Coordinates of C-alpha atoms in Angstrom, one line a residue:
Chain V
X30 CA -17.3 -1.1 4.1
X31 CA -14.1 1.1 4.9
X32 CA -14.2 4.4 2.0
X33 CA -11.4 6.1 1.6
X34 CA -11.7 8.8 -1.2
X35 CA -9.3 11.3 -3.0
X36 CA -10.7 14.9 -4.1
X37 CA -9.4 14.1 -7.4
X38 CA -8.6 11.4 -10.0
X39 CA -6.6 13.3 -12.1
X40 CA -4.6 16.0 -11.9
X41 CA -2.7 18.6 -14.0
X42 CA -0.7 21.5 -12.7
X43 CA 2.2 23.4 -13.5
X44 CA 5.7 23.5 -12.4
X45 CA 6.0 25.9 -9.4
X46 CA 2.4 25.1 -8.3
X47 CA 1.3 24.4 -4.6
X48 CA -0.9 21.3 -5.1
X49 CA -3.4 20.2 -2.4
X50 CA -4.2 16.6 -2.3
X51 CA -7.1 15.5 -0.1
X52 CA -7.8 12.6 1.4
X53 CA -11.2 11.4 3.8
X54 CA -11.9 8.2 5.5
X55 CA -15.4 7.3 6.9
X56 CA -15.0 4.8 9.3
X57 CA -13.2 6.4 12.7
X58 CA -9.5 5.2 11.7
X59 CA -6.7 6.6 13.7
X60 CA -3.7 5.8 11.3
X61 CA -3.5 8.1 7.9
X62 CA -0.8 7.4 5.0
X63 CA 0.1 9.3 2.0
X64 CA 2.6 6.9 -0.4
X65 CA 3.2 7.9 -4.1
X66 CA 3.3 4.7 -6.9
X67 CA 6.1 4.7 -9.5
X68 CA 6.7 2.0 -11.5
X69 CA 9.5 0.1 -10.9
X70 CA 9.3 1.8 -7.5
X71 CA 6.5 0.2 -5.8
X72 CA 4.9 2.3 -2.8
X73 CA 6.8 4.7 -0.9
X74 CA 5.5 6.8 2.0
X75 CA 5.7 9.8 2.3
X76 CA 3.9 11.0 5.7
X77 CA 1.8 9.4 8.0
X78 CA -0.3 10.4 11.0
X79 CA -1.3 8.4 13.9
X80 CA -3.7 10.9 15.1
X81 CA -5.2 14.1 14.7
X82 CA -2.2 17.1 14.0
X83 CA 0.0 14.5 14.7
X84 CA 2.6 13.6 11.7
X85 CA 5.4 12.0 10.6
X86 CA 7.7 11.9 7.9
X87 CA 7.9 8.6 5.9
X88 CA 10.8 7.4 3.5
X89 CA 10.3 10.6 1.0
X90 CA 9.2 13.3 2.8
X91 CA 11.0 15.8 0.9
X92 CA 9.1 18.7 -1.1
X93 CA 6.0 17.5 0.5
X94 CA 3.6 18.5 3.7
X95 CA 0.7 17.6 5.5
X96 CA -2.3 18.5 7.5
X97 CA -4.3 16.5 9.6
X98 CA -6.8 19.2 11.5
X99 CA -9.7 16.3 11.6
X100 CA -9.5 12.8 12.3
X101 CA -11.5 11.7 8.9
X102 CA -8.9 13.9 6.9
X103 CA -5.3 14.1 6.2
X104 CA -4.4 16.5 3.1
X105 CA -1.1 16.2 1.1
X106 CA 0.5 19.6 0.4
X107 CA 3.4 20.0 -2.6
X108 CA 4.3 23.3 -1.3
X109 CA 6.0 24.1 -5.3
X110 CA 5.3 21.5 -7.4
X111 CA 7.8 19.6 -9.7
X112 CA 8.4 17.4 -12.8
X113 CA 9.3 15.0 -10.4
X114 CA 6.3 14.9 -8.7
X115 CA 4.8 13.1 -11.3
X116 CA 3.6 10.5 -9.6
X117 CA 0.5 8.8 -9.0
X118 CA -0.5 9.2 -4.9
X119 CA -2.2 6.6 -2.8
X120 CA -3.8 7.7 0.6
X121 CA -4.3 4.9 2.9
X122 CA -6.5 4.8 6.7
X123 CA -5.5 1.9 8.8
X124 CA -7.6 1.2 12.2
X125 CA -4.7 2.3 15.0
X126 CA -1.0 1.7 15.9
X127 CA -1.2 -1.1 18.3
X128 CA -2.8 -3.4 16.3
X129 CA -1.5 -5.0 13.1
X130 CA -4.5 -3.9 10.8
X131 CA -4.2 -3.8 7.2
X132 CA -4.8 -0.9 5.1
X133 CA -7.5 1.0 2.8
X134 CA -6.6 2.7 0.0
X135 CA -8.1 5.3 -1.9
X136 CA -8.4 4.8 -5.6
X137 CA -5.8 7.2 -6.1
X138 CA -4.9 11.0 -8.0
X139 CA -2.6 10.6 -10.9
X140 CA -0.9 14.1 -10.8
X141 CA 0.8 15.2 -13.5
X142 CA 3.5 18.2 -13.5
X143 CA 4.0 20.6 -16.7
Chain T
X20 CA 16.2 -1.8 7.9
X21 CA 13.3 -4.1 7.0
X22 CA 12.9 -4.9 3.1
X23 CA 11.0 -6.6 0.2
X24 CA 11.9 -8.3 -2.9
X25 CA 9.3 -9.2 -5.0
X26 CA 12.4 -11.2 -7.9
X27 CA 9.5 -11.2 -10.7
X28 CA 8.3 -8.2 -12.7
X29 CA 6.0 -10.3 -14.6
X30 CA 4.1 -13.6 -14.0
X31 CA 2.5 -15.2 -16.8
X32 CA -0.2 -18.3 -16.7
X33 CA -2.9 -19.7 -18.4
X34 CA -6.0 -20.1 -16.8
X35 CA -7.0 -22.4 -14.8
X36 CA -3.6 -23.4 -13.4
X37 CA -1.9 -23.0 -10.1
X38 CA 0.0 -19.3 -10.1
X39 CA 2.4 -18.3 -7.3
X40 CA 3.7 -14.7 -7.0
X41 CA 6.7 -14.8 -4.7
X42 CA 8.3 -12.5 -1.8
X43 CA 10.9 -12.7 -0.2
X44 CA 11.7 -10.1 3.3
X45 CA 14.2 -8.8 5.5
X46 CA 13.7 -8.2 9.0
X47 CA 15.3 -8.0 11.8
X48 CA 12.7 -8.9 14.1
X49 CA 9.5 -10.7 13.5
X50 CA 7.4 -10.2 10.7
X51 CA 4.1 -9.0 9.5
X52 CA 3.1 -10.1 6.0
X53 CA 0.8 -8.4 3.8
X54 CA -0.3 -8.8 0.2
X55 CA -2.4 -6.2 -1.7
X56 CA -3.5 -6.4 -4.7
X57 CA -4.4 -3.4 -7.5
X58 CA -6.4 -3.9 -10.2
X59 CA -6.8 -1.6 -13.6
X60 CA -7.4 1.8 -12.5
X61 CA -8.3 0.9 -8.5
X62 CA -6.8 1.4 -5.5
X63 CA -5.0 -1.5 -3.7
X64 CA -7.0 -3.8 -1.8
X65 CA -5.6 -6.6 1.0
X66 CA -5.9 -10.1 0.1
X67 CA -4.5 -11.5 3.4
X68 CA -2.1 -11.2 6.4
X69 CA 0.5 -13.0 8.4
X70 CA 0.9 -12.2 12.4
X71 CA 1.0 -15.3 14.2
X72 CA 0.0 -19.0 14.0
X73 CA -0.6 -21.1 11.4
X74 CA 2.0 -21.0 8.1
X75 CA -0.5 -21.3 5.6
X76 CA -2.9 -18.3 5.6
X77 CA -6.4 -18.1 3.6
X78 CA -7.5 -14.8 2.2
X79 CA -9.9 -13.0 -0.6
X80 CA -10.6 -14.7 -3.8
X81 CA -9.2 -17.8 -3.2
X82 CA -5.5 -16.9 -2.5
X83 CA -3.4 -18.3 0.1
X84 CA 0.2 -17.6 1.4
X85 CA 3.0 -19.5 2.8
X86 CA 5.0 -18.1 5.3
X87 CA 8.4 -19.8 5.6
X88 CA 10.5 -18.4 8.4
X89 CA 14.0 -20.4 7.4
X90 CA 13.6 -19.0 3.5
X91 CA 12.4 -15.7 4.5
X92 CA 9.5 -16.1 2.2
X93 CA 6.1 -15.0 1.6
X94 CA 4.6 -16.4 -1.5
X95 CA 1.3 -16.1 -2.5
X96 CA -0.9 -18.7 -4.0
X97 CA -3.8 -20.1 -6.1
X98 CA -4.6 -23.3 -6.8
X99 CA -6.3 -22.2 -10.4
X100 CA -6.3 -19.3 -12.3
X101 CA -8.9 -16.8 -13.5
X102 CA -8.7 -14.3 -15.8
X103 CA -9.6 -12.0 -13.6
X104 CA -7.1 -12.4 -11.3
X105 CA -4.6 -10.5 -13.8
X106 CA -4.0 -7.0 -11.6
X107 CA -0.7 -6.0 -9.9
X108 CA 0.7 -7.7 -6.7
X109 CA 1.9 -6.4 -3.8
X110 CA 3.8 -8.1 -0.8
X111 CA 4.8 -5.9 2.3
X112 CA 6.4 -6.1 5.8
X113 CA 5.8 -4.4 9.1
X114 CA 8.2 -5.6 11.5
X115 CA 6.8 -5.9 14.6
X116 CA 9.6 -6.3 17.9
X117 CA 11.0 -2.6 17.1
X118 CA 8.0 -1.0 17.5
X119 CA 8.3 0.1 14.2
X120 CA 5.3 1.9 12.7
X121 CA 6.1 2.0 8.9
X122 CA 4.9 -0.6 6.3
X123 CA 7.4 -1.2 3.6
X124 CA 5.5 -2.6 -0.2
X125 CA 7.8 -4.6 -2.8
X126 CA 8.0 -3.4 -6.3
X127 CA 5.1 -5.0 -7.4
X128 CA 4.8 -8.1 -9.5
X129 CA 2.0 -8.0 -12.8
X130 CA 0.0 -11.2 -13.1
X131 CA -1.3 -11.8 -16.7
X132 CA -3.6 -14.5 -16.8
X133 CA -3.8 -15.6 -20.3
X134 CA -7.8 -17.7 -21.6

């Protein structure tokens, strides 16, 4: 079975932070995705990398960066964290870009911002 | 720009009927058609996909989808309902002639499936 797994579950921080969020996938995929959950909202993305320091900026890319220095990791960076990073954040591994493969998802970090 | 509408918030049904969750996309091209699911404090999982071929596609636990090119839907399906199937729902699209990379999830639609 495909693992994806998050550093953290939960997360508290405080306004002005810079908030590392790590992500690791065991089985060889090429494709990394970071999207955050709000309700109402649904998934958006915010970066995604088809390969190793490769990146690109999803639909909310704003106050956010990432790293991908290894193939099995891809780390989500809030450079000075916000109230309005409150979020929950969903990373994602999907096999490559030229076939239509679903995704995995980690179980998640629910970050909150004081 | 591609897009999903997932008109329900909420789904209610008692077990052991039929339950459909619908979706409805925008694309410009041809679709793919996803549905995940998420249940209480998990990350999502994939129930089943639409590329090619037949209309009717099988997936996990005993839910099935519908693709229907003319309505523009994507509804997904159970013949009977179990109380463990209450989780949150989602339908996505990755359009597929542009090239496009990015795969766009609907709001979500929370199944309670009531004993």
């Amino acid at each position: 079975d495909v693992k994806v797994t998050q550093s953290s579950r939960y997360l508290v921080k405080r306004t002005g932070e810079k908030v590392f969020l790590e992500c690791v996938q065991d089985m060889d995929h090429e494709n990394m995705f970071w999207y955050r959950q709000d309700p109402g909202l649904g998934l958006r993305l915010i970066y995604f990398s088809y390969d190793v320091k490769m990146k690109e900026k999803g639909d909310i890319p704003e106050g956010y960066s990432v790293s991908r220095e290894k193939k099995e990791r891809f780390s989500l960076i809030l450079e000075s964290a916000s109230t309005n990073q409150t979020s929950m954040y969903l990373c994602a591994s999907s096999f490559n870009r030229e076939k239509i493969n679903e995704q995995f998802f980690g179980p998640g970090t629910r970050l909150t911002v004081l | 720009a591609q897009s999903v509408a997932q008109p329900e918030d909420q789904v209610n049904v008692a077990e052991g009927n039929p339950l459909t969750v619908k979706c409805t996309y925008s694309v410009s091209g041809n679709p793919y058609l996803f549905w995940y699911v998420q249940y209480p404090n998990r990350g999502l999982q994939f129930l089943l996909k639409y590329i090619t071929g037949d209309n009717l596609v099988k997936g996990s636990y005993g839910f099935e989808a519908e693709f229907n090119k003319s309505q523009t839907s994507f509804h997904l399906k159970k013949p009977s309902a179990l109380v463990s199937d209450s989780a949150l729902y989602f339908c996505a699209v990755r359009e597929v002639n542009t090239g496009g990379f990015k795969t766009i999830f609907g709001a979500g639609t929370r199944l309670f499936v009531k004993a």
